[in-house]
Amino acid sequence: MADEHPRFPRPVLITALALSGLLALGVISLGLVSRFSEQRQQDAVEAVQQARRTGPLALPPIPSPGAEGPECAKLLAELPAELAVDDARVPRRELADPVPPGAVAWGDAEHDPITVRCGLPAPAELTPTSPLVQINGVQWLRITEAGNTSWLAVDRPVYVALTAPENSGSGPVQDLSDRLRALPAKPVFP
């Protein structure tokens, strides 16, 4: 009786098995390279975050015409050594030279920087129809952009901005509102 299943010639079978093995090795290698690449990317992101969270913080200069005036001097002297961020107290952070006038920052290895800038010009976003938020007796304009929220105090003799990551909670703006109440209130639109 003849064999119902034809046999493959031995060289064809060996070639098929070799190609299957090479294909499996290729898939495994691609997976390892992909995993290694993802780990390197994650390590690079963590290194950037650590650099942003430690050491002197470089702040770019921005126009701050009132930064060296008496109102900013009084406010900056009153700012706390620590800010409440969620359930943590975050310390002041050193600023890199050249330090912009009217600027301070807080942050540590676990928290992204929170900055305050005093003496800014009137923000372009402030219009008679801008939605303002009152926090502890201070009128704030909230601007969210690129994962950060800037709160601009608009009813004091100088404009003050607090910029924090979106997930920082309300503690920093409440702390700053308490300090800003020491400055006299003024109408938002004269």
PDB file of N, CA, C and O in Angstrom, residues 6-77:
ATOM      1  N   PRO A   6       2.524  12.387   1.203  1.00  0.00           N
ATOM      2  CA  PRO A   6       3.814  12.492   0.523  1.00  0.00           C
ATOM      3  C   PRO A   6       4.852  13.065   1.470  1.00  0.00           C
ATOM      4  O   PRO A   6       4.561  13.908   2.302  1.00  0.00           O
ATOM      5  N   ARG A   7       6.055  12.609   1.352  1.00  0.00           N
ATOM      6  CA  ARG A   7       7.143  13.094   2.187  1.00  0.00           C
ATOM      7  C   ARG A   7       7.840  14.238   1.498  1.00  0.00           C
ATOM      8  O   ARG A   7       8.035  14.217   0.290  1.00  0.00           O
ATOM      9  N   PHE A   8       8.200  15.246   2.331  1.00  0.00           N
ATOM     10  CA  PHE A   8       8.963  16.350   1.792  1.00  0.00           C
ATOM     11  C   PHE A   8      10.412  15.892   1.665  1.00  0.00           C
ATOM     12  O   PHE A   8      10.918  15.176   2.534  1.00  0.00           O
ATOM     13  N   PRO A   9      11.042  16.361   0.670  1.00  0.00           N
ATOM     14  CA  PRO A   9      12.460  16.037   0.576  1.00  0.00           C
ATOM     15  C   PRO A   9      13.186  16.637   1.781  1.00  0.00           C
ATOM     16  O   PRO A   9      12.842  17.715   2.261  1.00  0.00           O
ATOM     17  N   ARG A  10      14.159  15.915   2.278  1.00  0.00           N
ATOM     18  CA  ARG A  10      14.879  16.308   3.480  1.00  0.00           C
ATOM     19  C   ARG A  10      15.440  17.736   3.387  1.00  0.00           C
ATOM     20  O   ARG A  10      15.293  18.494   4.348  1.00  0.00           O
ATOM     21  N   PRO A  11      16.055  18.211   2.297  1.00  0.00           N
ATOM     22  CA  PRO A  11      16.566  19.589   2.240  1.00  0.00           C
ATOM     23  C   PRO A  11      15.451  20.629   2.398  1.00  0.00           C
ATOM     24  O   PRO A  11      15.636  21.660   3.029  1.00  0.00           O
ATOM     25  N   VAL A  12      14.283  20.369   1.835  1.00  0.00           N
ATOM     26  CA  VAL A  12      13.163  21.314   1.963  1.00  0.00           C
ATOM     27  C   VAL A  12      12.714  21.379   3.420  1.00  0.00           C
ATOM     28  O   VAL A  12      12.456  22.463   3.958  1.00  0.00           O
ATOM     29  N   LEU A  13      12.633  20.271   4.083  1.00  0.00           N
ATOM     30  CA  LEU A  13      12.226  20.221   5.484  1.00  0.00           C
ATOM     31  C   LEU A  13      13.238  20.952   6.368  1.00  0.00           C
ATOM     32  O   LEU A  13      12.875  21.739   7.243  1.00  0.00           O
ATOM     33  N   ILE A  14      14.511  20.711   6.136  1.00  0.00           N
ATOM     34  CA  ILE A  14      15.565  21.373   6.913  1.00  0.00           C
ATOM     35  C   ILE A  14      15.509  22.884   6.680  1.00  0.00           C
ATOM     36  O   ILE A  14      15.603  23.677   7.616  1.00  0.00           O
ATOM     37  N   THR A  15      15.323  23.300   5.455  1.00  0.00           N
ATOM     38  CA  THR A  15      15.238  24.728   5.133  1.00  0.00           C
ATOM     39  C   THR A  15      14.021  25.348   5.814  1.00  0.00           C
ATOM     40  O   THR A  15      14.107  26.435   6.387  1.00  0.00           O
ATOM     41  N   ALA A  16      12.884  24.676   5.773  1.00  0.00           N
ATOM     42  CA  ALA A  16      11.670  25.203   6.403  1.00  0.00           C
ATOM     43  C   ALA A  16      11.858  25.346   7.911  1.00  0.00           C
ATOM     44  O   ALA A  16      11.467  26.360   8.510  1.00  0.00           O
ATOM     45  N   LEU A  17      12.464  24.339   8.535  1.00  0.00           N
ATOM     46  CA  LEU A  17      12.709  24.411   9.976  1.00  0.00           C
ATOM     47  C   LEU A  17      13.700  25.519  10.310  1.00  0.00           C
ATOM     48  O   LEU A  17      13.533  26.258  11.294  1.00  0.00           O
ATOM     49  N   ALA A  18      14.733  25.664   9.503  1.00  0.00           N
ATOM     50  CA  ALA A  18      15.733  26.719   9.735  1.00  0.00           C
ATOM     51  C   ALA A  18      15.100  28.090   9.596  1.00  0.00           C
ATOM     52  O   ALA A  18      15.348  28.992  10.408  1.00  0.00           O
ATOM     53  N   LEU A  19      14.275  28.280   8.574  1.00  0.00           N
ATOM     54  CA  LEU A  19      13.608  29.576   8.393  1.00  0.00           C
ATOM     55  C   LEU A  19      12.648  29.862   9.538  1.00  0.00           C
ATOM     56  O   LEU A  19      12.542  31.002   9.999  1.00  0.00           O
ATOM     57  N   SER A  20      11.927  28.838   9.993  1.00  0.00           N
ATOM     58  CA  SER A  20      11.026  29.031  11.141  1.00  0.00           C
ATOM     59  C   SER A  20      11.818  29.445  12.373  1.00  0.00           C
ATOM     60  O   SER A  20      11.412  30.337  13.125  1.00  0.00           O
ATOM     61  N   GLY A  21      12.950  28.793  12.604  1.00  0.00           N
ATOM     62  CA  GLY A  21      13.802  29.144  13.736  1.00  0.00           C
ATOM     63  C   GLY A  21      14.331  30.556  13.625  1.00  0.00           C
ATOM     64  O   GLY A  21      14.356  31.311  14.611  1.00  0.00           O
ATOM     65  N   LEU A  22      14.767  30.924  12.432  1.00  0.00           N
ATOM     66  CA  LEU A  22      15.268  32.296  12.233  1.00  0.00           C
ATOM     67  C   LEU A  22      14.157  33.320  12.432  1.00  0.00           C
ATOM     68  O   LEU A  22      14.384  34.387  13.006  1.00  0.00           O
ATOM     69  N   LEU A  23      12.972  33.011  11.958  1.00  0.00           N
ATOM     70  CA  LEU A  23      11.837  33.920  12.148  1.00  0.00           C
ATOM     71  C   LEU A  23      11.538  34.090  13.637  1.00  0.00           C
ATOM     72  O   LEU A  23      11.328  35.208  14.129  1.00  0.00           O
ATOM     73  N   ALA A  24      11.542  32.986  14.377  1.00  0.00           N
ATOM     74  CA  ALA A  24      11.300  33.065  15.824  1.00  0.00           C
ATOM     75  C   ALA A  24      12.385  33.889  16.515  1.00  0.00           C
ATOM     76  O   ALA A  24      12.100  34.728  17.371  1.00  0.00           O
ATOM     77  N   LEU A  25      13.637  33.679  16.141  1.00  0.00           N
ATOM     78  CA  LEU A  25      14.734  34.474  16.709  1.00  0.00           C
ATOM     79  C   LEU A  25      14.575  35.954  16.366  1.00  0.00           C
ATOM     80  O   LEU A  25      14.843  36.827  17.205  1.00  0.00           O
ATOM     81  N   GLY A  26      14.144  36.230  15.147  1.00  0.00           N
ATOM     82  CA  GLY A  26      13.932  37.624  14.738  1.00  0.00           C
ATOM     83  C   GLY A  26      12.845  38.296  15.557  1.00  0.00           C
ATOM     84  O   GLY A  26      12.986  39.441  16.002  1.00  0.00           O
ATOM     85  N   VAL A  27      11.746  37.589  15.792  1.00  0.00           N
ATOM     86  CA  VAL A  27      10.648  38.143  16.589  1.00  0.00           C
ATOM     87  C   VAL A  27      11.107  38.376  18.030  1.00  0.00           C
ATOM     88  O   VAL A  27      10.833  39.420  18.623  1.00  0.00           O
ATOM     89  N   ILE A  28      11.825  37.423  18.585  1.00  0.00           N
ATOM     90  CA  ILE A  28      12.327  37.574  19.958  1.00  0.00           C
ATOM     91  C   ILE A  28      13.297  38.749  20.034  1.00  0.00           C
ATOM     92  O   ILE A  28      13.223  39.577  20.944  1.00  0.00           O
ATOM     93  N   SER A  29      14.191  38.853  19.062  1.00  0.00           N
ATOM     94  CA  SER A  29      15.161  39.964  19.044  1.00  0.00           C
ATOM     95  C   SER A  29      14.450  41.302  18.927  1.00  0.00           C
ATOM     96  O   SER A  29      14.802  42.264  19.618  1.00  0.00           O
ATOM     97  N   LEU A  30      13.466  41.373  18.053  1.00  0.00           N
ATOM     98  CA  LEU A  30      12.714  42.617  17.892  1.00  0.00           C
ATOM     99  C   LEU A  30      12.025  42.999  19.190  1.00  0.00           C
ATOM    100  O   LEU A  30      12.021  44.164  19.589  1.00  0.00           O
ATOM    101  N   GLY A  31      11.460  42.008  19.887  1.00  0.00           N
ATOM    102  CA  GLY A  31      10.815  42.280  21.173  1.00  0.00           C
ATOM    103  C   GLY A  31      11.806  42.793  22.206  1.00  0.00           C
ATOM    104  O   GLY A  31      11.518  43.739  22.942  1.00  0.00           O
ATOM    105  N   LEU A  32      12.990  42.183  22.255  1.00  0.00           N
ATOM    106  CA  LEU A  32      14.007  42.629  23.209  1.00  0.00           C
ATOM    107  C   LEU A  32      14.498  44.033  22.884  1.00  0.00           C
ATOM    108  O   LEU A  32      14.670  44.860  23.785  1.00  0.00           O
ATOM    109  N   VAL A  33      14.721  44.305  21.604  1.00  0.00           N
ATOM    110  CA  VAL A  33      15.175  45.642  21.201  1.00  0.00           C
ATOM    111  C   VAL A  33      14.104  46.671  21.534  1.00  0.00           C
ATOM    112  O   VAL A  33      14.396  47.747  22.043  1.00  0.00           O
ATOM    113  N   SER A  34      12.849  46.327  21.269  1.00  0.00           N
ATOM    114  CA  SER A  34      11.751  47.244  21.566  1.00  0.00           C
ATOM    115  C   SER A  34      11.668  47.520  23.060  1.00  0.00           C
ATOM    116  O   SER A  34      11.526  48.666  23.488  1.00  0.00           O
ATOM    117  N   ARG A  35      11.774  46.459  23.874  1.00  0.00           N
ATOM    118  CA  ARG A  35      11.717  46.622  25.321  1.00  0.00           C
ATOM    119  C   ARG A  35      12.898  47.461  25.818  1.00  0.00           C
ATOM    120  O   ARG A  35      12.747  48.336  26.651  1.00  0.00           O
ATOM    121  N   PHE A  36      14.075  47.209  25.283  1.00  0.00           N
ATOM    122  CA  PHE A  36      15.261  47.979  25.656  1.00  0.00           C
ATOM    123  C   PHE A  36      15.088  49.448  25.275  1.00  0.00           C
ATOM    124  O   PHE A  36      15.401  50.343  26.049  1.00  0.00           O
ATOM    125  N   SER A  37      14.544  49.694  24.090  1.00  0.00           N
ATOM    126  CA  SER A  37      14.319  51.066  23.628  1.00  0.00           C
ATOM    127  C   SER A  37      13.301  51.778  24.522  1.00  0.00           C
ATOM    128  O   SER A  37      13.488  52.945  24.887  1.00  0.00           O
ATOM    129  N   GLU A  38      12.227  51.083  24.886  1.00  0.00           N
ATOM    130  CA  GLU A  38      11.227  51.681  25.773  1.00  0.00           C
ATOM    131  C   GLU A  38      11.834  52.005  27.135  1.00  0.00           C
ATOM    132  O   GLU A  38      11.549  53.059  27.707  1.00  0.00           O
ATOM    133  N   GLN A  39      12.671  51.116  27.659  1.00  0.00           N
ATOM    134  CA  GLN A  39      13.307  51.354  28.948  1.00  0.00           C
ATOM    135  C   GLN A  39      14.235  52.560  28.874  1.00  0.00           C
ATOM    136  O   GLN A  39      14.266  53.379  29.787  1.00  0.00           O
ATOM    137  N   ARG A  40      14.976  52.685  27.781  1.00  0.00           N
ATOM    138  CA  ARG A  40      15.866  53.843  27.608  1.00  0.00           C
ATOM    139  C   ARG A  40      15.063  55.131  27.541  1.00  0.00           C
ATOM    140  O   ARG A  40      15.442  56.144  28.120  1.00  0.00           O
ATOM    141  N   GLN A  41      13.931  55.111  26.838  1.00  0.00           N
ATOM    142  CA  GLN A  41      13.081  56.300  26.758  1.00  0.00           C
ATOM    143  C   GLN A  41      12.531  56.645  28.134  1.00  0.00           C
ATOM    144  O   GLN A  41      12.509  57.814  28.519  1.00  0.00           O
ATOM    145  N   GLN A  42      12.085  55.652  28.872  1.00  0.00           N
ATOM    146  CA  GLN A  42      11.559  55.895  30.211  1.00  0.00           C
ATOM    147  C   GLN A  42      12.659  56.435  31.120  1.00  0.00           C
ATOM    148  O   GLN A  42      12.424  57.370  31.888  1.00  0.00           O
ATOM    149  N   ASP A  43      13.864  55.887  31.025  1.00  0.00           N
ATOM    150  CA  ASP A  43      14.986  56.391  31.820  1.00  0.00           C
ATOM    151  C   ASP A  43      15.300  57.840  31.467  1.00  0.00           C
ATOM    152  O   ASP A  43      15.587  58.652  32.348  1.00  0.00           O
ATOM    153  N   ALA A  44      15.232  58.181  30.179  1.00  0.00           N
ATOM    154  CA  ALA A  44      15.505  59.549  29.751  1.00  0.00           C
ATOM    155  C   ALA A  44      14.442  60.512  30.288  1.00  0.00           C
ATOM    156  O   ALA A  44      14.769  61.605  30.752  1.00  0.00           O
ATOM    157  N   VAL A  45      13.181  60.095  30.267  1.00  0.00           N
ATOM    158  CA  VAL A  45      12.103  60.937  30.804  1.00  0.00           C
ATOM    159  C   VAL A  45      12.303  61.145  32.299  1.00  0.00           C
ATOM    160  O   VAL A  45      12.171  62.269  32.803  1.00  0.00           O
ATOM    161  N   GLU A  46      12.656  60.077  33.012  1.00  0.00           N
ATOM    162  CA  GLU A  46      12.888  60.203  34.451  1.00  0.00           C
ATOM    163  C   GLU A  46      14.082  61.101  34.742  1.00  0.00           C
ATOM    164  O   GLU A  46      14.057  61.879  35.702  1.00  0.00           O
ATOM    165  N   ALA A  47      15.118  61.042  33.921  1.00  0.00           N
ATOM    166  CA  ALA A  47      16.289  61.905  34.114  1.00  0.00           C
ATOM    167  C   ALA A  47      15.918  63.369  33.904  1.00  0.00           C
ATOM    168  O   ALA A  47      16.351  64.243  34.663  1.00  0.00           O
ATOM    169  N   VAL A  48      15.081  63.650  32.911  1.00  0.00           N
ATOM    170  CA  VAL A  48      14.636  65.026  32.672  1.00  0.00           C
ATOM    171  C   VAL A  48      13.798  65.511  33.849  1.00  0.00           C
ATOM    172  O   VAL A  48      13.953  66.641  34.315  1.00  0.00           O
ATOM    173  N   GLN A  49      12.910  64.650  34.362  1.00  0.00           N
ATOM    174  CA  GLN A  49      12.099  65.033  35.516  1.00  0.00           C
ATOM    175  C   GLN A  49      12.975  65.301  36.734  1.00  0.00           C
ATOM    176  O   GLN A  49      12.754  66.270  37.450  1.00  0.00           O
ATOM    177  N   GLN A  50      13.962  64.456  36.981  1.00  0.00           N
ATOM    178  CA  GLN A  50      14.860  64.673  38.120  1.00  0.00           C
ATOM    179  C   GLN A  50      15.609  65.985  37.966  1.00  0.00           C
ATOM    180  O   GLN A  50      15.764  66.731  38.929  1.00  0.00           O
ATOM    181  N   ALA A  51      16.087  66.279  36.760  1.00  0.00           N
ATOM    182  CA  ALA A  51      16.813  67.531  36.531  1.00  0.00           C
ATOM    183  C   ALA A  51      15.892  68.725  36.762  1.00  0.00           C
ATOM    184  O   ALA A  51      16.308  69.754  37.297  1.00  0.00           O
ATOM    185  N   ARG A  52      14.616  68.585  36.365  1.00  0.00           N
ATOM    186  CA  ARG A  52      13.660  69.676  36.548  1.00  0.00           C
ATOM    187  C   ARG A  52      13.300  69.848  38.013  1.00  0.00           C
ATOM    188  O   ARG A  52      12.921  70.925  38.451  1.00  0.00           O
ATOM    189  N   ARG A  53      13.409  68.773  38.778  1.00  0.00           N
ATOM    190  CA  ARG A  53      12.979  68.809  40.172  1.00  0.00           C
ATOM    191  C   ARG A  53      14.100  69.047  41.173  1.00  0.00           C
ATOM    192  O   ARG A  53      13.835  69.187  42.353  1.00  0.00           O
ATOM    193  N   THR A  54      15.355  69.027  40.752  1.00  0.00           N
ATOM    194  CA  THR A  54      16.464  69.214  41.683  1.00  0.00           C
ATOM    195  C   THR A  54      17.428  70.256  41.140  1.00  0.00           C
ATOM    196  O   THR A  54      17.435  70.557  39.962  1.00  0.00           O
ATOM    197  N   GLY A  55      18.244  70.780  42.036  1.00  0.00           N
ATOM    198  CA  GLY A  55      19.230  71.787  41.632  1.00  0.00           C
ATOM    199  C   GLY A  55      18.584  73.134  41.390  1.00  0.00           C
ATOM    200  O   GLY A  55      17.363  73.290  41.457  1.00  0.00           O
ATOM    201  N   PRO A  56      19.402  74.140  41.109  1.00  0.00           N
ATOM    202  CA  PRO A  56      18.853  75.472  40.849  1.00  0.00           C
ATOM    203  C   PRO A  56      17.931  75.458  39.626  1.00  0.00           C
ATOM    204  O   PRO A  56      18.240  74.847  38.615  1.00  0.00           O
ATOM    205  N   LEU A  57      16.806  76.123  39.758  1.00  0.00           N
ATOM    206  CA  LEU A  57      15.808  76.189  38.689  1.00  0.00           C
ATOM    207  C   LEU A  57      16.084  77.393  37.803  1.00  0.00           C
ATOM    208  O   LEU A  57      16.155  78.524  38.290  1.00  0.00           O
ATOM    209  N   ALA A  58      16.233  77.153  36.520  1.00  0.00           N
ATOM    210  CA  ALA A  58      16.441  78.240  35.557  1.00  0.00           C
ATOM    211  C   ALA A  58      15.071  78.773  35.126  1.00  0.00           C
ATOM    212  O   ALA A  58      14.239  78.023  34.635  1.00  0.00           O
ATOM    213  N   LEU A  59      14.861  80.057  35.334  1.00  0.00           N
ATOM    214  CA  LEU A  59      13.633  80.708  34.888  1.00  0.00           C
ATOM    215  C   LEU A  59      13.995  81.710  33.802  1.00  0.00           C
ATOM    216  O   LEU A  59      14.898  82.530  33.991  1.00  0.00           O
ATOM    217  N   PRO A  60      13.290  81.674  32.695  1.00  0.00           N
ATOM    218  CA  PRO A  60      13.589  82.652  31.654  1.00  0.00           C
ATOM    219  C   PRO A  60      13.140  84.040  32.091  1.00  0.00           C
ATOM    220  O   PRO A  60      12.150  84.177  32.819  1.00  0.00           O
ATOM    221  N   PRO A  61      13.863  85.056  31.657  1.00  0.00           N
ATOM    222  CA  PRO A  61      13.418  86.411  31.991  1.00  0.00           C
ATOM    223  C   PRO A  61      12.160  86.759  31.201  1.00  0.00           C
ATOM    224  O   PRO A  61      12.019  86.368  30.044  1.00  0.00           O
ATOM    225  N   ILE A  62      11.244  87.423  31.869  1.00  0.00           N
ATOM    226  CA  ILE A  62      10.047  87.945  31.204  1.00  0.00           C
ATOM    227  C   ILE A  62       9.857  89.380  31.674  1.00  0.00           C
ATOM    228  O   ILE A  62      10.344  89.747  32.750  1.00  0.00           O
ATOM    229  N   PRO A  63       9.183  90.197  30.885  1.00  0.00           N
ATOM    230  CA  PRO A  63       8.971  91.579  31.318  1.00  0.00           C
ATOM    231  C   PRO A  63       8.245  91.621  32.666  1.00  0.00           C
ATOM    232  O   PRO A  63       7.202  90.999  32.840  1.00  0.00           O
ATOM    233  N   SER A  64       8.837  92.328  33.601  1.00  0.00           N
ATOM    234  CA  SER A  64       8.259  92.479  34.940  1.00  0.00           C
ATOM    235  C   SER A  64       8.524  93.906  35.412  1.00  0.00           C
ATOM    236  O   SER A  64       9.354  94.140  36.299  1.00  0.00           O
ATOM    237  N   PRO A  65       7.815  94.883  34.842  1.00  0.00           N
ATOM    238  CA  PRO A  65       8.128  96.280  35.153  1.00  0.00           C
ATOM    239  C   PRO A  65       7.972  96.670  36.614  1.00  0.00           C
ATOM    240  O   PRO A  65       8.643  97.572  37.086  1.00  0.00           O
ATOM    241  N   GLY A  66       7.126  95.975  37.366  1.00  0.00           N
ATOM    242  CA  GLY A  66       6.935  96.325  38.776  1.00  0.00           C
ATOM    243  C   GLY A  66       7.679  95.431  39.736  1.00  0.00           C
ATOM    244  O   GLY A  66       7.487  95.527  40.955  1.00  0.00           O
ATOM    245  N   ALA A  67       8.551  94.552  39.243  1.00  0.00           N
ATOM    246  CA  ALA A  67       9.191  93.539  40.088  1.00  0.00           C
ATOM    247  C   ALA A  67      10.075  94.124  41.178  1.00  0.00           C
ATOM    248  O   ALA A  67      10.228  93.516  42.229  1.00  0.00           O
ATOM    249  N   GLU A  68      10.655  95.270  40.932  1.00  0.00           N
ATOM    250  CA  GLU A  68      11.574  95.837  41.924  1.00  0.00           C
ATOM    251  C   GLU A  68      10.928  96.949  42.752  1.00  0.00           C
ATOM    252  O   GLU A  68      11.617  97.654  43.486  1.00  0.00           O
ATOM    253  N   GLY A  69       9.597  97.070  42.658  1.00  0.00           N
ATOM    254  CA  GLY A  69       8.880  98.084  43.415  1.00  0.00           C
ATOM    255  C   GLY A  69       8.599  97.651  44.844  1.00  0.00           C
ATOM    256  O   GLY A  69       8.812  96.496  45.223  1.00  0.00           O
ATOM    257  N   PRO A  70       8.093  98.563  45.671  1.00  0.00           N
ATOM    258  CA  PRO A  70       7.857  98.251  47.084  1.00  0.00           C
ATOM    259  C   PRO A  70       6.793  97.171  47.305  1.00  0.00           C
ATOM    260  O   PRO A  70       6.895  96.401  48.258  1.00  0.00           O
ATOM    261  N   GLU A  71       5.781  97.091  46.421  1.00  0.00           N
ATOM    262  CA  GLU A  71       4.739  96.079  46.606  1.00  0.00           C
ATOM    263  C   GLU A  71       5.318  94.669  46.455  1.00  0.00           C
ATOM    264  O   GLU A  71       5.027  93.776  47.247  1.00  0.00           O
ATOM    265  N   CYS A  72       6.143  94.481  45.422  1.00  0.00           N
ATOM    266  CA  CYS A  72       6.751  93.154  45.231  1.00  0.00           C
ATOM    267  C   CYS A  72       7.750  92.844  46.346  1.00  0.00           C
ATOM    268  O   CYS A  72       7.809  91.700  46.820  1.00  0.00           O
ATOM    269  N   ALA A  73       8.502  93.839  46.764  1.00  0.00           N
ATOM    270  CA  ALA A  73       9.455  93.611  47.861  1.00  0.00           C
ATOM    271  C   ALA A  73       8.711  93.150  49.102  1.00  0.00           C
ATOM    272  O   ALA A  73       9.134  92.197  49.781  1.00  0.00           O
ATOM    273  N   LYS A  74       7.575  93.786  49.407  1.00  0.00           N
ATOM    274  CA  LYS A  74       6.791  93.408  50.580  1.00  0.00           C
ATOM    275  C   LYS A  74       6.225  91.999  50.421  1.00  0.00           C
ATOM    276  O   LYS A  74       6.326  91.172  51.340  1.00  0.00           O
ATOM    277  N   LEU A  75       5.669  91.711  49.254  1.00  0.00           N
ATOM    278  CA  LEU A  75       5.081  90.391  49.020  1.00  0.00           C
ATOM    279  C   LEU A  75       6.149  89.297  49.082  1.00  0.00           C
ATOM    280  O   LEU A  75       5.959  88.279  49.757  1.00  0.00           O
ATOM    281  N   LEU A  76       7.260  89.492  48.403  1.00  0.00           N
ATOM    282  CA  LEU A  76       8.294  88.458  48.370  1.00  0.00           C
ATOM    283  C   LEU A  76       8.854  88.182  49.762  1.00  0.00           C
ATOM    284  O   LEU A  76       9.180  87.047  50.089  1.00  0.00           O
ATOM    285  N   ALA A  77       8.944  89.217  50.598  1.00  0.00           N
ATOM    286  CA  ALA A  77       9.434  89.033  51.958  1.00  0.00           C
ATOM    287  C   ALA A  77       8.445  88.218  52.800  1.00  0.00           C
ATOM    288  O   ALA A  77       8.836  87.562  53.763  1.00  0.00           O
TER     289      ALA A  77
END
